[in-house]
Amino acid sequence: MAEHPAFDRLRARLFDVVDLHGVSYLLKWDQATYMPPGGAVARARQTALLKTLAHERFVDAEVGRLLEAAEREVEGLPADAFEAAYVRVARRDFERAVATPAAFTRRFFAHTAATYQAWTEARPADDWGRMVPLLEETLELSHALSGYEGPGAAHPADPLIARSDFGMTVATLQPLFATLREALVPLVRAASAVPPPDDAFLRHPSSVAAQVAWARARVAAFGYDLERGRVDPTAHPFAIEFSVDDVRITIRSRADDLRETLFTTFHESGHGMYHQGLDPRFEGTPLADGASAGVHESQSRLWENVVGRSLGFWRGAYPSLRTAFSEALDDVPVDAFVNAINAVRPSPIRTAADELTYNLHVIVRFELELALLEGRLAVRDLAEAWRAAYAEVLGLEVPNDRDGVLQDVHWFSREIGGAFQGYTIGNVLSVQFYEAACRAHPDIPTEIEAGRYATLYRWTREHVHRHGRTYDPVDLIERAAGGPLDVGPYLRYLKAKFAPDA
Ligand code: ZN
């Protein structure tokens, strides 16, 4: 193998940057799980210090020089060779990190921190008016950020979308989302006209410890490695990695709702398996992450929904669940259970949405973000536009701003633009990937019914996980799914599941 002295020096340097981020994630994990409330002030200071150290080490002029030299060393290597992919991804991250002036970055972080703090009080108080001037400034800063990171972009949202879903643009996403919206609205109308199934048994109180034990064993069977992971309780579930060999998930439980533990654990285990499945060589490199927010979400939705809410899966898994929760489930046959966990009920809250209505919540936000960034909608009219969109798209009266425009943290803690599309891209991809896996291994559905998940897991590891960021998301999707992002398979899946007679 050729000598790559500059590449080796670059790699040693960026290992520290990745490790500094890993340590800051450990602080975040602790804060969201076991830290006593008294730790908050010091923890905010410590986290900010680590982020600053990581940023300063990364944007250093020496990194720029090493990158240039490393680029010459890897010239001629295939684009997906480790060294070539490493240098390409590091260059992209570096350019983005140095694009914004330090003074702007400081102003942006100070503003979003103040906005988040105000939101934590304004939401419970249902006080939209307080957030208007803050969000007006966020919108202005978002435009500036877009200009720094993507000068000359076709749409101001494009550079912001590229931050989490590189390669996706308004021009590619808007038509896909329009198709989805047009098909979903009548499906939701039809499904919500039917009286909801009886699901009182799901709210029969049961031991949270027993719920977690059951879900933990099941995601271990999916492929989530508990020797390199853990499951802990939190308020807002997430998956987080400190290294390739320590990838933890956090979940939310309710004694009086079995669904919380089951589906937050399934969901987060999908994210966790993605990181655990990275090529071990990627440890400490910029390649050690998911290809994009959308591809990451495809892995969580695969296990949560495509597998975890299917009749086939529960034919295999239900007997064990029924034994563990016999008081609630003794008289409930498997199809009644599966109907109950798939009930369609339009609700104002995105995170409480069923599989069918979920994407309409995302599409509403995506369209409002574009209207704001294009100047077609003023921030002061946003709450009203939100209510109008929910009436039109979900046929719902939004009861207040707390459960309307104020419900999601995204716009109140970061830039406006690019925050939501990944959720729907993930749903669409979850079905494309599942179908590709089943084309390669037609026995997968039968195996899942028998409680065996290894073939599906191995397919995702081979075609998605192990590559990390080696391929751009668009290329990874093409290689793994056998075609570009396409809403067709997802719509067929939803129709077969929710409107089989239509
Ligand atoms: Zn997720």
mmCIF file of C-alpha atoms in Angstrom, residues 17-226:
data_model
loop_
_atom_site.group_PDB
_atom_site.id
_atom_site.type_symbol
_atom_site.label_atom_id
_atom_site.label_comp_id
_atom_site.label_asym_id
_atom_site.label_seq_id
_atom_site.Cartn_x
_atom_site.Cartn_y
_atom_site.Cartn_z
ATOM 1 C CA VAL A 17 -12.030 15.962 16.944
ATOM 2 C CA VAL A 18 -14.273 12.905 16.715
ATOM 3 C CA ASP A 19 -13.335 11.896 20.278
ATOM 4 C CA LEU A 20 -14.117 15.380 21.618
ATOM 5 C CA HIS A 21 -17.567 15.100 20.042
ATOM 6 C CA GLY A 22 -17.913 11.607 21.541
ATOM 7 C CA VAL A 23 -17.172 12.957 25.020
ATOM 8 C CA SER A 24 -19.725 15.763 24.552
ATOM 9 C CA TYR A 25 -22.302 13.115 23.543
ATOM 10 C CA LEU A 26 -21.558 11.223 26.745
ATOM 11 C CA LEU A 27 -22.352 14.400 28.698
ATOM 12 C CA LYS A 28 -25.565 14.811 26.693
ATOM 13 C CA TRP A 29 -26.588 11.182 27.306
ATOM 14 C CA ASP A 30 -25.991 11.576 31.028
ATOM 15 C CA GLN A 31 -27.958 14.836 31.075
ATOM 16 C CA ALA A 32 -30.944 13.197 29.364
ATOM 17 C CA THR A 33 -30.945 10.090 31.572
ATOM 18 C CA TYR A 34 -29.504 10.241 35.104
ATOM 19 C CA MET A 35 -28.154 13.744 35.800
ATOM 20 C CA PRO A 36 -29.890 15.442 38.727
ATOM 21 C CA PRO A 37 -31.542 18.781 37.773
ATOM 22 C CA GLY A 38 -28.911 20.638 39.787
ATOM 23 C CA GLY A 39 -26.271 19.661 37.226
ATOM 24 C CA ALA A 40 -27.824 21.687 34.405
ATOM 25 C CA VAL A 41 -25.830 24.929 34.652
ATOM 26 C CA ALA A 42 -22.376 23.332 34.872
ATOM 27 C CA ARG A 43 -23.318 20.784 32.222
ATOM 28 C CA ALA A 44 -24.276 23.484 29.699
ATOM 29 C CA ARG A 45 -20.875 25.138 30.296
ATOM 30 C CA GLN A 46 -18.962 21.863 29.983
ATOM 31 C CA THR A 47 -20.767 20.827 26.807
ATOM 32 C CA ALA A 48 -20.154 24.228 25.201
ATOM 33 C CA LEU A 49 -16.439 23.989 26.081
ATOM 34 C CA LEU A 50 -16.080 20.588 24.402
ATOM 35 C CA LYS A 51 -17.938 21.771 21.286
ATOM 36 C CA THR A 52 -15.708 24.834 21.062
ATOM 37 C CA LEU A 53 -12.540 22.740 21.470
ATOM 38 C CA ALA A 54 -13.710 20.329 18.761
ATOM 39 C CA HIS A 55 -14.608 23.192 16.410
ATOM 40 C CA GLU A 56 -11.309 25.039 16.963
ATOM 41 C CA ARG A 57 -9.247 21.898 16.400
ATOM 42 C CA PHE A 58 -11.168 21.220 13.198
ATOM 43 C CA VAL A 59 -11.118 24.667 11.507
ATOM 44 C CA ASP A 60 -7.391 25.103 12.226
ATOM 45 C CA ALA A 61 -5.329 26.239 9.204
ATOM 46 C CA GLU A 62 -3.104 23.140 9.598
ATOM 47 C CA VAL A 63 -6.141 20.924 8.848
ATOM 48 C CA GLY A 64 -6.648 22.879 5.614
ATOM 49 C CA ARG A 65 -3.001 22.288 4.617
ATOM 50 C CA LEU A 66 -3.114 18.583 5.513
ATOM 51 C CA LEU A 67 -6.346 18.190 3.542
ATOM 52 C CA GLU A 68 -4.744 19.659 0.419
ATOM 53 C CA ALA A 69 -1.723 17.390 0.736
ATOM 54 C CA ALA A 70 -3.909 14.355 1.475
ATOM 55 C CA GLU A 71 -6.038 15.112 -1.575
ATOM 56 C CA ARG A 72 -2.938 14.838 -3.737
ATOM 57 C CA GLU A 73 -1.966 11.552 -2.061
ATOM 58 C CA VAL A 74 -5.311 9.869 -2.688
ATOM 59 C CA GLU A 75 -5.637 11.066 -6.298
ATOM 60 C CA GLY A 76 -6.333 8.119 -8.575
ATOM 61 C CA LEU A 77 -7.836 5.928 -5.844
ATOM 62 C CA PRO A 78 -11.385 4.686 -6.507
ATOM 63 C CA ALA A 79 -13.964 7.083 -5.015
ATOM 64 C CA ASP A 80 -15.127 4.464 -2.489
ATOM 65 C CA ALA A 81 -11.626 3.522 -1.290
ATOM 66 C CA PHE A 82 -11.333 4.269 2.431
ATOM 67 C CA GLU A 83 -8.714 7.029 2.043
ATOM 68 C CA ALA A 84 -10.487 8.701 -0.894
ATOM 69 C CA ALA A 85 -13.900 8.689 0.803
ATOM 70 C CA TYR A 86 -12.332 9.911 4.035
ATOM 71 C CA VAL A 87 -10.683 12.904 2.370
ATOM 72 C CA ARG A 88 -13.787 13.810 0.339
ATOM 73 C CA VAL A 89 -16.094 13.778 3.385
ATOM 74 C CA ALA A 90 -13.560 15.589 5.588
ATOM 75 C CA ARG A 91 -13.207 18.278 2.905
ATOM 76 C CA ARG A 92 -16.981 18.756 2.742
ATOM 77 C CA ASP A 93 -17.255 19.083 6.536
ATOM 78 C CA PHE A 94 -14.255 21.417 6.636
ATOM 79 C CA GLU A 95 -15.627 23.746 3.951
ATOM 80 C CA ARG A 96 -18.916 23.957 5.781
ATOM 81 C CA ALA A 97 -17.238 24.628 9.120
ATOM 82 C CA VAL A 98 -15.051 27.445 7.781
ATOM 83 C CA ALA A 99 -17.771 29.009 5.583
ATOM 84 C CA THR A 100 -19.405 30.938 8.406
ATOM 85 C CA PRO A 101 -17.501 33.778 10.103
ATOM 86 C CA ALA A 102 -16.795 33.147 13.789
ATOM 87 C CA ALA A 103 -18.784 36.251 14.821
ATOM 88 C CA PHE A 104 -21.859 34.981 12.965
ATOM 89 C CA THR A 105 -21.555 31.528 14.537
ATOM 90 C CA ARG A 106 -21.400 33.092 18.014
ATOM 91 C CA ARG A 107 -24.453 35.281 17.313
ATOM 92 C CA PHE A 108 -26.326 32.310 15.862
ATOM 93 C CA PHE A 109 -25.642 30.050 18.859
ATOM 94 C CA ALA A 110 -26.464 32.795 21.367
ATOM 95 C CA HIS A 111 -29.730 33.536 19.549
ATOM 96 C CA THR A 112 -30.844 29.894 19.226
ATOM 97 C CA ALA A 113 -29.973 29.229 22.885
ATOM 98 C CA ALA A 114 -32.093 32.231 23.980
ATOM 99 C CA THR A 115 -34.912 31.187 21.644
ATOM 100 C CA TYR A 116 -34.899 27.643 23.003
ATOM 101 C CA GLN A 117 -35.003 28.959 26.570
ATOM 102 C CA ALA A 118 -37.967 31.232 25.713
ATOM 103 C CA TRP A 119 -39.750 28.352 23.970
ATOM 104 C CA THR A 120 -39.526 26.118 27.066
ATOM 105 C CA GLU A 121 -41.644 28.759 28.831
ATOM 106 C CA ALA A 122 -43.795 29.984 25.922
ATOM 107 C CA ARG A 123 -45.050 26.542 24.918
ATOM 108 C CA PRO A 124 -46.631 25.572 28.259
ATOM 109 C CA ALA A 125 -48.024 29.138 28.507
ATOM 110 C CA ASP A 126 -49.438 28.874 24.948
ATOM 111 C CA ASP A 127 -47.733 32.203 24.234
ATOM 112 C CA TRP A 128 -47.038 32.316 20.488
ATOM 113 C CA GLY A 129 -46.746 36.131 20.523
ATOM 114 C CA ARG A 130 -43.585 35.949 22.635
ATOM 115 C CA MET A 131 -41.885 33.788 19.991
ATOM 116 C CA VAL A 132 -42.682 35.979 16.953
ATOM 117 C CA PRO A 133 -39.811 38.512 17.212
ATOM 118 C CA LEU A 134 -37.354 35.716 18.111
ATOM 119 C CA LEU A 135 -38.393 33.625 15.110
ATOM 120 C CA GLU A 136 -38.184 36.687 12.847
ATOM 121 C CA GLU A 137 -34.533 36.920 13.785
ATOM 122 C CA THR A 138 -34.086 33.150 13.332
ATOM 123 C CA LEU A 139 -35.455 33.471 9.810
ATOM 124 C CA GLU A 140 -33.043 36.288 9.032
ATOM 125 C CA LEU A 141 -30.117 34.250 10.424
ATOM 126 C CA SER A 142 -31.249 31.186 8.480
ATOM 127 C CA HIS A 143 -31.065 33.189 5.253
ATOM 128 C CA ALA A 144 -27.570 34.334 6.194
ATOM 129 C CA LEU A 145 -26.480 30.781 7.047
ATOM 130 C CA SER A 146 -27.842 29.555 3.726
ATOM 131 C CA GLY A 147 -25.879 32.273 1.933
ATOM 132 C CA TYR A 148 -22.616 31.373 3.699
ATOM 133 C CA GLU A 149 -22.895 27.623 3.216
ATOM 134 C CA GLY A 150 -24.387 27.546 -0.279
ATOM 135 C CA PRO A 151 -23.799 30.779 -2.146
ATOM 136 C CA GLY A 152 -25.725 30.819 -5.421
ATOM 137 C CA ALA A 153 -28.040 27.958 -4.405
ATOM 138 C CA ALA A 154 -31.196 27.572 -6.510
ATOM 139 C CA HIS A 155 -33.355 27.812 -3.359
ATOM 140 C CA PRO A 156 -32.443 29.280 0.051
ATOM 141 C CA ALA A 157 -33.578 26.018 1.686
ATOM 142 C CA ASP A 158 -31.166 23.887 -0.378
ATOM 143 C CA PRO A 159 -27.994 24.526 1.663
ATOM 144 C CA LEU A 160 -30.005 23.983 4.874
ATOM 145 C CA ILE A 161 -31.437 20.701 3.589
ATOM 146 C CA ALA A 162 -27.896 19.682 2.558
ATOM 147 C CA ARG A 163 -26.757 19.965 6.195
ATOM 148 C CA SER A 164 -28.682 16.779 7.076
ATOM 149 C CA ASP A 165 -29.732 15.294 3.715
ATOM 150 C CA PHE A 166 -26.801 16.017 1.428
ATOM 151 C CA GLY A 167 -27.731 15.898 -2.255
ATOM 152 C CA MET A 168 -31.452 16.453 -1.708
ATOM 153 C CA THR A 169 -32.946 19.759 -2.874
ATOM 154 C CA VAL A 170 -36.280 21.553 -2.951
ATOM 155 C CA ALA A 171 -36.469 20.749 -6.675
ATOM 156 C CA THR A 172 -36.179 16.996 -6.040
ATOM 157 C CA LEU A 173 -38.238 16.800 -2.839
ATOM 158 C CA GLN A 174 -41.174 19.078 -3.651
ATOM 159 C CA PRO A 175 -42.667 16.868 -6.397
ATOM 160 C CA LEU A 176 -42.210 13.711 -4.281
ATOM 161 C CA PHE A 177 -43.915 15.310 -1.296
ATOM 162 C CA ALA A 178 -46.736 16.660 -3.508
ATOM 163 C CA THR A 179 -47.417 13.151 -4.850
ATOM 164 C CA LEU A 180 -47.390 11.747 -1.334
ATOM 165 C CA ARG A 181 -49.710 14.440 -0.014
ATOM 166 C CA GLU A 182 -52.205 14.020 -2.830
ATOM 167 C CA ALA A 183 -52.410 10.268 -2.259
ATOM 168 C CA LEU A 184 -52.429 10.417 1.554
ATOM 169 C CA VAL A 185 -55.214 12.952 2.087
ATOM 170 C CA PRO A 186 -58.023 10.707 0.707
ATOM 171 C CA LEU A 187 -56.509 7.615 2.417
ATOM 172 C CA VAL A 188 -56.586 9.408 5.773
ATOM 173 C CA ARG A 189 -60.149 10.639 5.176
ATOM 174 C CA ALA A 190 -61.329 7.093 4.407
ATOM 175 C CA ALA A 191 -59.429 5.464 7.288
ATOM 176 C CA SER A 192 -60.580 8.008 9.872
ATOM 177 C CA ALA A 193 -64.234 7.672 8.812
ATOM 178 C CA VAL A 194 -64.181 4.105 10.195
ATOM 179 C CA PRO A 195 -64.788 3.890 13.977
ATOM 180 C CA PRO A 196 -61.447 3.167 15.706
ATOM 181 C CA PRO A 197 -60.900 -0.374 17.022
ATOM 182 C CA ASP A 198 -61.178 -1.123 20.730
ATOM 183 C CA ASP A 199 -57.706 -0.638 22.147
ATOM 184 C CA ALA A 200 -58.408 -0.257 25.868
ATOM 185 C CA PHE A 201 -56.230 -3.339 26.532
ATOM 186 C CA LEU A 202 -53.168 -1.365 25.386
ATOM 187 C CA ARG A 203 -53.729 1.002 28.303
ATOM 188 C CA HIS A 204 -54.106 -1.719 30.928
ATOM 189 C CA PRO A 205 -51.453 -0.827 33.563
ATOM 190 C CA SER A 206 -48.397 -3.065 33.582
ATOM 191 C CA SER A 207 -44.903 -3.069 35.053
ATOM 192 C CA VAL A 208 -42.525 -0.759 33.185
ATOM 193 C CA ALA A 209 -39.617 -3.035 34.135
ATOM 194 C CA ALA A 210 -41.422 -5.969 32.498
ATOM 195 C CA GLN A 211 -42.158 -3.885 29.377
ATOM 196 C CA VAL A 212 -38.523 -2.848 29.044
ATOM 197 C CA ALA A 213 -37.255 -6.396 29.616
ATOM 198 C CA TRP A 214 -39.503 -7.691 26.836
ATOM 199 C CA ALA A 215 -38.603 -4.936 24.342
ATOM 200 C CA ARG A 216 -34.900 -5.172 25.160
ATOM 201 C CA ALA A 217 -34.827 -8.898 24.454
ATOM 202 C CA ARG A 218 -36.686 -8.361 21.195
ATOM 203 C CA VAL A 219 -34.333 -5.681 19.829
ATOM 204 C CA ALA A 220 -31.411 -7.895 20.816
ATOM 205 C CA ALA A 221 -33.008 -10.532 18.578
ATOM 206 C CA PHE A 222 -33.297 -7.914 15.787
ATOM 207 C CA GLY A 223 -29.518 -7.448 15.955
ATOM 208 C CA TYR A 224 -28.947 -4.600 18.452
ATOM 209 C CA ASP A 225 -25.792 -5.671 20.324
ATOM 210 C CA LEU A 226 -26.179 -5.184 24.078
#
